[in-house]
């Protein structure tokens, strides 16, 4: 089992990788206390199955410059195979400033092939390779050294089995004639916008329920302040201010340090200094924001969903029927937000483009426009023209 800790060794292995049609890649990282993930280990394997064809790259122990590895990620001739690739790509983007090219995500490929919604790696290994992955090292702290043999073997398994999974799924997608489906999904994975966190959108992660537009305006400013503070200090969001504190501040709207300190939820460190100044500035900005620029209120969204609930239910039935007909994951075709948006009359949607339009979107529009209906015939849901 080879562990690379020197740039020269990495360059030699990556030189071999440049000659391959594909490589499999995974990472281990730690971000329990930081905003940005700390890259702790990179696993990489070549298509050949020799003992020197799968390695661990250790960016912590030793002295390794990852430039040869990042050159592989930018190669247009080598496919980079990963499973559930978004987090890995985000880490590479943060570390190198560039999005990898020619990504192949086996989790997405499995959904295209009808293996269900977001199947885990261990599940696919069992289903496709007929093997069971030990869970003994799942909770490893990958930033600690040295790694023992069991941990190394577990980490290496994340890329060795991935070769068989990739080859199987890629062959199946070709047999099904869905290469363009896969290409469309993989292109979306390499869109830099996917990995950019916009502070002004951070409030959307918070469970605020029904609220006034002014409340959401203040919450948006507070969440943006916390996001920027966490990012600049490379600390977890919750170590700046916890979610429940943001919600309390958006409700009480303090305009002085004294008012900040009146809530039992507010930590003492937030009652003065930079944090307190940021809170007060955010609250004032939220209150002063013109009503036409307020975020859309939860109650308005709820009313809109309620008024279109029957149509949304019809679209969900259509989605299920189409997913079964094409043998593809329903979640990959359209998410709940897509169904709600369609039922509300929105049309600039991903579900109305590319292969999704063919599979679901075209018939969904006919339902929305009252041109077709759904009926049950011999135990199946079918479309009929009106």
Short mmCIF file of C-alpha atoms in Angstrom, two decimals:
data_model
loop_
_atom_site.label_atom_id
_atom_site.label_comp_id
_atom_site.label_asym_id
_atom_site.label_seq_id
_atom_site.Cartn_x
_atom_site.Cartn_y
_atom_site.Cartn_z
CA UNK A 1 0.00 0.00 0.00
CA UNK A 2 1.80 3.11 -1.23
CA UNK A 3 1.57 6.41 0.66
CA UNK A 4 2.89 9.44 -1.20
CA UNK A 5 4.49 12.10 0.99
CA UNK A 6 6.93 13.69 -1.47
CA UNK A 7 6.35 15.80 -4.58
CA UNK A 8 8.69 13.69 -6.68
CA UNK A 9 6.68 10.52 -5.96
CA UNK A 10 3.42 12.34 -6.69
CA UNK A 11 4.72 13.69 -10.00
CA UNK A 12 5.79 10.20 -11.08
CA UNK A 13 2.39 8.69 -10.26
CA UNK A 14 0.53 11.55 -11.95
CA UNK A 15 2.66 11.11 -15.06
CA UNK A 16 1.28 7.60 -15.31
CA UNK A 17 -2.23 8.95 -14.67
CA UNK A 18 -1.96 11.32 -17.65
CA UNK A 19 -1.75 8.26 -19.91
CA UNK A 20 -4.99 6.74 -18.59
CA UNK A 21 -8.55 7.10 -19.88
CA UNK A 22 -9.77 7.69 -16.34
CA UNK A 23 -8.68 7.80 -12.70
CA UNK A 24 -10.76 7.37 -9.56
CA UNK A 25 -10.44 9.96 -6.79
CA UNK A 26 -11.73 10.48 -3.26
CA UNK A 27 -10.77 12.65 -0.31
CA UNK A 28 -10.85 12.59 3.45
CA UNK A 29 -11.21 15.95 5.18
CA UNK A 30 -12.04 17.61 8.48
CA UNK A 31 -14.22 20.66 9.03
CA UNK A 32 -15.72 20.24 12.49
CA UNK A 33 -14.31 23.55 13.73
CA UNK A 34 -13.52 25.44 10.54
CA UNK A 35 -15.44 27.17 7.74
CA UNK A 36 -13.22 25.72 5.05
CA UNK A 37 -12.56 22.00 4.90
CA UNK A 38 -9.06 20.85 5.83
CA UNK A 39 -7.82 18.39 3.21
CA UNK A 40 -6.35 15.43 5.09
CA UNK A 41 -5.94 12.67 2.51
CA UNK A 42 -6.39 12.08 -1.21
CA UNK A 43 -7.02 8.61 -2.61
CA UNK A 44 -6.35 7.94 -6.27
CA UNK A 45 -6.37 4.82 -8.45
CA UNK A 46 -5.56 4.01 -12.07
CA UNK A 47 -7.69 1.64 -14.20
CA UNK A 48 -5.11 -1.12 -13.97
CA UNK A 49 -5.35 -3.29 -10.87
CA UNK A 50 -1.69 -3.70 -9.89
CA UNK A 51 -0.46 -3.15 -6.31
CA UNK A 52 1.20 0.15 -7.33
CA UNK A 53 -1.87 1.46 -9.16
CA UNK A 54 -3.78 2.79 -6.15
CA UNK A 55 -2.19 5.25 -3.73
CA UNK A 56 -2.84 7.50 -0.77
CA UNK A 57 -1.55 11.07 -1.09
CA UNK A 58 -0.79 12.60 2.30
CA UNK A 59 -0.84 16.43 2.32
CA UNK A 60 -0.26 16.53 6.09
CA UNK A 61 2.71 14.30 6.75
CA UNK A 62 5.85 14.87 4.70
CA UNK A 63 6.42 17.60 2.13
CA UNK A 64 4.23 17.22 -0.93
CA UNK A 65 3.26 19.92 -3.41
CA UNK A 66 -0.11 19.01 -4.93
CA UNK A 67 0.55 20.78 -8.25
CA UNK A 68 0.97 17.49 -10.21
CA UNK A 69 -2.34 16.27 -8.82
CA UNK A 70 -4.13 19.49 -9.72
CA UNK A 71 -2.69 19.19 -13.24
CA UNK A 72 -4.52 15.86 -13.53
CA UNK A 73 -7.75 17.52 -12.39
CA UNK A 74 -7.40 20.05 -15.22
CA UNK A 75 -6.62 17.45 -17.89
CA UNK A 76 -9.13 17.25 -20.73
CA UNK A 77 -7.99 13.76 -21.71
CA UNK A 78 -8.45 12.02 -18.35
CA UNK A 79 -11.90 11.44 -16.83
CA UNK A 80 -11.94 12.02 -13.06
CA UNK A 81 -14.32 9.54 -11.44
CA UNK A 82 -15.72 10.39 -7.99
CA UNK A 83 -18.73 9.39 -5.95
CA UNK A 84 -20.97 12.20 -4.62
CA UNK A 85 -18.40 14.59 -6.03
CA UNK A 86 -19.68 17.99 -4.89
CA UNK A 87 -17.80 18.15 -1.60
CA UNK A 88 -14.59 16.92 -3.19
CA UNK A 89 -14.89 19.47 -6.01
CA UNK A 90 -15.61 22.23 -3.50
CA UNK A 91 -12.43 21.35 -1.59
CA UNK A 92 -10.33 21.32 -4.76
CA UNK A 93 -11.87 24.63 -5.86
CA UNK A 94 -11.09 26.27 -2.51
CA UNK A 95 -7.56 24.91 -2.44
CA UNK A 96 -6.53 25.49 -6.07
CA UNK A 97 -8.95 28.16 -7.25
CA UNK A 98 -9.98 26.03 -10.24
CA UNK A 99 -12.84 23.63 -10.92
CA UNK A 100 -11.76 20.14 -12.08
CA UNK A 101 -12.59 19.24 -15.67
CA UNK A 102 -14.22 16.10 -17.09
CA UNK A 103 -15.83 14.91 -13.85
CA UNK A 104 -17.84 11.69 -13.70
CA UNK A 105 -20.01 11.28 -10.59
CA UNK A 106 -21.04 7.67 -10.01
CA UNK A 107 -23.82 8.67 -7.64
CA UNK A 108 -25.44 10.70 -10.43
CA UNK A 109 -24.76 7.90 -12.93
CA UNK A 110 -26.51 5.42 -10.62
CA UNK A 111 -29.57 7.69 -10.48
CA UNK A 112 -29.63 7.87 -14.30
CA UNK A 113 -29.55 4.06 -14.37
CA UNK A 114 -32.49 3.79 -11.98
CA UNK A 115 -30.65 2.77 -8.80
CA UNK A 116 -32.72 5.14 -6.68
CA UNK A 117 -32.06 8.49 -5.05
CA UNK A 118 -28.52 9.35 -4.00
CA UNK A 119 -27.29 5.83 -3.34
CA UNK A 120 -24.32 5.67 -1.01
CA UNK A 121 -20.95 4.30 -2.06
CA UNK A 122 -21.06 1.27 0.27
CA UNK A 123 -24.50 0.40 -1.07
CA UNK A 124 -23.28 0.48 -4.68
CA UNK A 125 -20.20 -1.59 -3.78
CA UNK A 126 -22.50 -4.24 -2.34
CA UNK A 127 -25.01 -4.08 -5.22
CA UNK A 128 -22.58 -3.91 -8.15
CA UNK A 129 -19.37 -5.48 -6.79
CA UNK A 130 -20.97 -7.97 -4.41
CA UNK A 131 -18.71 -6.87 -1.56
CA UNK A 132 -19.32 -5.38 1.89
CA UNK A 133 -17.24 -2.45 3.11
CA UNK A 134 -16.25 -2.49 6.77
CA UNK A 135 -17.61 0.47 8.74
CA UNK A 136 -14.91 0.25 11.42
CA UNK A 137 -12.97 3.31 10.21
CA UNK A 138 -15.93 5.45 9.12
CA UNK A 139 -15.55 7.88 12.02
CA UNK A 140 -11.78 8.28 11.76
CA UNK A 141 -10.25 11.66 12.53
CA UNK A 142 -8.31 11.88 9.28
CA UNK A 143 -6.19 14.83 10.46
CA UNK A 144 -4.37 12.67 13.02
CA UNK A 145 -1.17 10.84 12.25
CA UNK A 146 -0.05 8.13 11.99
CA UNK A 147 -2.87 6.29 10.23
CA UNK A 148 -3.03 2.60 11.03
CA UNK A 149 -3.28 -0.19 8.48
CA UNK A 150 -7.02 -0.60 8.88
CA UNK A 151 -7.62 3.11 8.21
CA UNK A 152 -5.40 3.07 5.15
CA UNK A 153 -7.15 0.01 3.73
CA UNK A 154 -10.56 1.61 4.32
CA UNK A 155 -9.49 4.83 2.58
CA UNK A 156 -8.01 2.96 -0.38
CA UNK A 157 -11.24 1.01 -0.82
CA UNK A 158 -12.99 4.26 -1.67
CA UNK A 159 -11.20 4.33 -5.03
CA UNK A 160 -10.41 0.70 -5.84
CA UNK A 161 -14.04 -0.49 -5.89
CA UNK A 162 -14.97 2.75 -7.64
CA UNK A 163 -13.20 1.51 -10.78
CA UNK A 164 -15.61 -1.42 -11.14
CA UNK A 165 -18.63 0.75 -10.32
CA UNK A 166 -17.64 3.33 -12.93
CA UNK A 167 -17.02 0.80 -15.67
CA UNK A 168 -20.31 -0.96 -14.95
CA UNK A 169 -22.44 2.20 -14.81
CA UNK A 170 -20.77 3.82 -17.81
CA UNK A 171 -21.40 0.69 -19.86
CA UNK A 172 -25.03 0.59 -18.75
CA UNK A 173 -25.60 4.27 -19.59
CA UNK A 174 -24.21 3.63 -23.08
CA UNK A 175 -26.46 0.61 -23.52
CA UNK A 176 -29.45 2.74 -22.51
CA UNK A 177 -28.44 5.48 -24.95
CA UNK A 178 -28.24 8.06 -22.17
CA UNK A 179 -24.74 9.40 -22.73
CA UNK A 180 -26.08 12.93 -23.25
CA UNK A 181 -28.05 12.70 -19.99
CA UNK A 182 -24.83 11.91 -18.18
CA UNK A 183 -22.87 14.60 -19.99
CA UNK A 184 -25.49 17.20 -19.10
CA UNK A 185 -25.40 16.28 -15.41
CA UNK A 186 -21.59 16.22 -15.29
CA UNK A 187 -21.40 19.66 -16.94
CA UNK A 188 -23.58 21.05 -14.15
CA UNK A 189 -21.11 19.67 -11.61
CA UNK A 190 -18.30 21.74 -13.11
CA UNK A 191 -20.17 25.07 -13.04
CA UNK A 192 -18.17 27.34 -10.66
CA UNK A 193 -21.40 29.01 -9.50
CA UNK A 194 -22.36 25.72 -7.82
CA UNK A 195 -19.50 26.13 -5.35
CA UNK A 196 -19.74 29.84 -4.59
CA UNK A 197 -21.43 30.75 -1.31
CA UNK A 198 -23.28 34.04 -1.59
CA UNK A 199 -23.59 35.58 1.90
CA UNK A 200 -26.86 37.27 0.94
CA UNK A 201 -28.41 33.82 0.42
CA UNK A 202 -27.21 32.31 3.71
CA UNK A 203 -30.57 33.04 5.43
CA UNK A 204 -32.24 30.43 3.23
CA UNK A 205 -30.55 27.65 5.21
CA UNK A 206 -32.32 28.72 8.39
CA UNK A 207 -35.64 27.21 9.49
CA UNK A 208 -37.57 30.39 10.15
CA UNK A 209 -41.14 29.28 9.42
CA UNK A 210 -43.79 31.88 8.62
CA UNK A 211 -42.49 35.39 9.15
CA UNK A 212 -42.99 39.00 8.14
CA UNK A 213 -40.99 40.41 5.27
CA UNK A 214 -39.15 42.79 7.63
CA UNK A 215 -38.18 39.88 9.89
CA UNK A 216 -36.72 38.06 6.88
CA UNK A 217 -34.96 41.23 5.75
CA UNK A 218 -33.22 41.51 9.11
CA UNK A 219 -32.50 37.78 9.16
CA UNK A 220 -30.92 38.01 5.71
CA UNK A 221 -28.54 40.75 6.88
CA UNK A 222 -27.66 38.91 10.10
CA UNK A 223 -26.99 35.65 8.27
CA UNK A 224 -24.81 37.46 5.72
CA UNK A 225 -22.82 39.08 8.54
CA UNK A 226 -22.29 35.69 10.20
CA UNK A 227 -21.26 34.11 6.89
CA UNK A 228 -18.64 36.77 6.21
CA UNK A 229 -17.37 36.64 9.80
CA UNK A 230 -17.02 32.85 9.73
CA UNK A 231 -15.32 32.89 6.36
CA UNK A 232 -12.80 35.58 7.26
CA UNK A 233 -11.87 33.80 10.49
CA UNK A 234 -12.13 30.27 9.02
CA UNK A 235 -14.38 29.15 11.86
CA UNK A 236 -17.71 27.36 11.90
CA UNK A 237 -20.80 29.53 11.53
CA UNK A 238 -22.09 28.36 14.91
CA UNK A 239 -18.95 29.61 16.64
CA UNK A 240 -19.83 33.13 15.48
CA UNK A 241 -23.54 32.96 16.31
CA UNK A 242 -25.78 29.91 16.52
CA UNK A 243 -28.86 29.59 14.33
CA UNK A 244 -31.27 30.13 17.22
CA UNK A 245 -29.44 33.32 18.14
CA UNK A 246 -29.87 34.70 14.62
CA UNK A 247 -33.57 33.91 14.74
CA UNK A 248 -33.91 35.60 18.14
CA UNK A 249 -32.05 38.70 16.95
CA UNK A 250 -34.20 38.93 13.82
CA UNK A 251 -37.27 38.83 16.05
CA UNK A 252 -36.12 41.32 18.73
CA UNK A 253 -34.29 43.65 16.29
CA UNK A 254 -31.93 45.21 18.87
CA UNK A 255 -30.71 48.71 18.07
CA UNK A 256 -28.26 49.08 20.98
CA UNK A 257 -25.78 46.93 22.87
CA UNK A 258 -28.07 47.06 25.87
CA UNK A 259 -30.91 45.58 23.83
CA UNK A 260 -28.63 42.83 22.52
CA UNK A 261 -27.88 41.75 26.08
CA UNK A 262 -31.53 41.36 27.11
CA UNK A 263 -31.95 37.95 25.47
CA UNK A 264 -30.86 34.87 27.40
CA UNK A 265 -29.80 33.25 24.11
CA UNK A 266 -27.18 35.87 23.26
CA UNK A 267 -23.65 34.83 24.38
CA UNK A 268 -21.70 37.39 26.40
CA UNK A 269 -19.03 37.71 23.70
CA UNK A 270 -21.75 39.01 21.34
CA UNK A 271 -22.63 41.88 23.67
CA UNK A 272 -19.60 43.95 22.72
CA UNK A 273 -16.79 44.44 20.22
CA UNK A 274 -16.83 43.40 16.60
CA UNK A 275 -19.70 40.91 16.91
CA UNK A 276 -22.01 43.43 18.58
CA UNK A 277 -21.13 46.08 16.01
CA UNK A 278 -21.88 43.65 13.20
CA UNK A 279 -25.21 42.67 14.73
CA UNK A 280 -26.35 46.28 15.11
CA UNK A 281 -25.27 47.18 11.59
CA UNK A 282 -27.08 44.15 10.15
CA UNK A 283 -30.29 44.86 12.08
CA UNK A 284 -30.33 48.48 10.97
CA UNK A 285 -29.69 47.47 7.33
CA UNK A 286 -32.54 44.98 7.46
CA UNK A 287 -34.97 47.50 8.93
CA UNK A 288 -33.96 50.23 6.46
CA UNK A 289 -34.26 47.95 3.43
CA UNK A 290 -37.09 49.10 1.12
CA UNK A 291 -40.10 46.74 1.27
CA UNK A 292 -39.82 45.92 -2.45
CA UNK A 293 -36.34 44.49 -1.77
CA UNK A 294 -37.40 42.32 1.16
CA UNK A 295 -37.04 38.54 0.77
CA UNK A 296 -40.21 36.73 -0.20
CA UNK A 297 -42.07 35.89 2.99
CA UNK A 298 -42.71 32.36 4.12
CA UNK A 299 -46.45 33.03 4.35
CA UNK A 300 -46.55 34.24 0.74
CA UNK A 301 -44.81 31.09 -0.43
CA UNK A 302 -47.17 28.99 1.64
CA UNK A 303 -50.22 30.74 0.16
CA UNK A 304 -48.84 30.23 -3.35
CA UNK A 305 -48.26 26.53 -2.72
CA UNK A 306 -51.72 26.15 -1.22
CA UNK A 307 -53.42 27.78 -4.19
CA UNK A 308 -51.63 25.36 -6.57
CA UNK A 309 -51.65 22.24 -4.39
CA UNK A 310 -54.00 20.23 -6.66
CA UNK A 311 -51.86 20.91 -9.74
CA UNK A 312 -48.68 20.12 -7.80
CA UNK A 313 -50.20 16.79 -6.73
CA UNK A 314 -50.98 15.96 -10.36
CA UNK A 315 -47.42 16.78 -11.38
CA UNK A 316 -46.05 14.53 -8.65
CA UNK A 317 -48.16 11.64 -9.97
CA UNK A 318 -46.86 12.35 -13.48
CA UNK A 319 -43.27 12.49 -12.21
CA UNK A 320 -43.58 9.12 -10.49
CA UNK A 321 -45.10 7.56 -13.60
CA UNK A 322 -42.41 8.99 -15.88
CA UNK A 323 -39.60 7.93 -13.55
CA UNK A 324 -40.93 4.38 -13.58
CA UNK A 325 -41.40 4.43 -17.34
CA UNK A 326 -37.83 5.56 -18.02
CA UNK A 327 -36.21 3.67 -15.12
CA UNK A 328 -34.60 6.79 -13.67
CA UNK A 329 -34.54 8.36 -10.21
CA UNK A 330 -37.52 10.71 -9.79
CA UNK A 331 -35.40 13.00 -7.62
CA UNK A 332 -32.89 13.41 -10.45
CA UNK A 333 -35.65 14.41 -12.87
CA UNK A 334 -37.35 16.99 -10.63
CA UNK A 335 -37.21 18.05 -7.01
CA UNK A 336 -40.07 19.30 -4.84
CA UNK A 337 -39.06 22.90 -5.54
CA UNK A 338 -39.30 22.24 -9.30
CA UNK A 339 -42.81 20.81 -8.95
CA UNK A 340 -43.95 23.75 -6.83
CA UNK A 341 -42.43 26.26 -9.24
CA UNK A 342 -44.15 24.62 -12.22
CA UNK A 343 -47.49 24.65 -10.44
CA UNK A 344 -47.01 28.36 -9.69
CA UNK A 345 -46.56 29.17 -13.37
CA UNK A 346 -42.76 29.55 -13.47
CA UNK A 347 -41.12 28.40 -16.66
CA UNK A 348 -37.42 29.31 -16.55
CA UNK A 349 -36.55 26.01 -14.91
CA UNK A 350 -33.93 23.31 -15.45
CA UNK A 351 -36.70 20.71 -15.57
CA UNK A 352 -37.87 22.31 -18.83
CA UNK A 353 -34.50 21.93 -20.54
CA UNK A 354 -32.37 19.12 -21.95
CA UNK A 355 -33.23 15.50 -21.26
CA UNK A 356 -35.60 16.45 -18.43
CA UNK A 357 -37.84 18.25 -20.93
CA UNK A 358 -38.04 15.07 -22.97
CA UNK A 359 -38.70 12.77 -20.03
CA UNK A 360 -41.03 14.95 -17.95
CA UNK A 361 -41.16 18.64 -18.81
CA UNK A 362 -43.10 18.49 -22.08
CA UNK A 363 -45.94 16.43 -20.58
CA UNK A 364 -45.85 18.49 -17.38
CA UNK A 365 -46.50 21.64 -19.41
CA UNK A 366 -49.46 19.99 -21.12
CA UNK A 367 -50.92 19.20 -17.70
CA UNK A 368 -50.29 22.77 -16.51
CA UNK A 369 -51.88 24.24 -19.64
CA UNK A 370 -54.98 22.03 -19.39
CA UNK A 371 -54.20 20.25 -22.66
CA UNK A 372 -53.80 16.77 -21.16
CA UNK A 373 -55.03 14.80 -18.16
CA UNK A 374 -53.95 11.74 -16.23
CA UNK A 375 -56.10 8.64 -16.08
CA UNK A 376 -55.64 5.15 -14.68
CA UNK A 377 -55.79 2.30 -17.20
CA UNK A 378 -55.11 -1.32 -16.34
CA UNK A 379 -53.21 -0.32 -13.23
CA UNK A 380 -51.05 2.30 -14.97
CA UNK A 381 -51.18 6.09 -15.09
CA UNK A 382 -51.36 7.39 -18.67
CA UNK A 383 -51.74 10.76 -20.40
CA UNK A 384 -54.82 11.56 -22.46
CA UNK A 385 -55.35 14.62 -24.62
CA UNK A 386 -58.23 16.93 -23.83
#
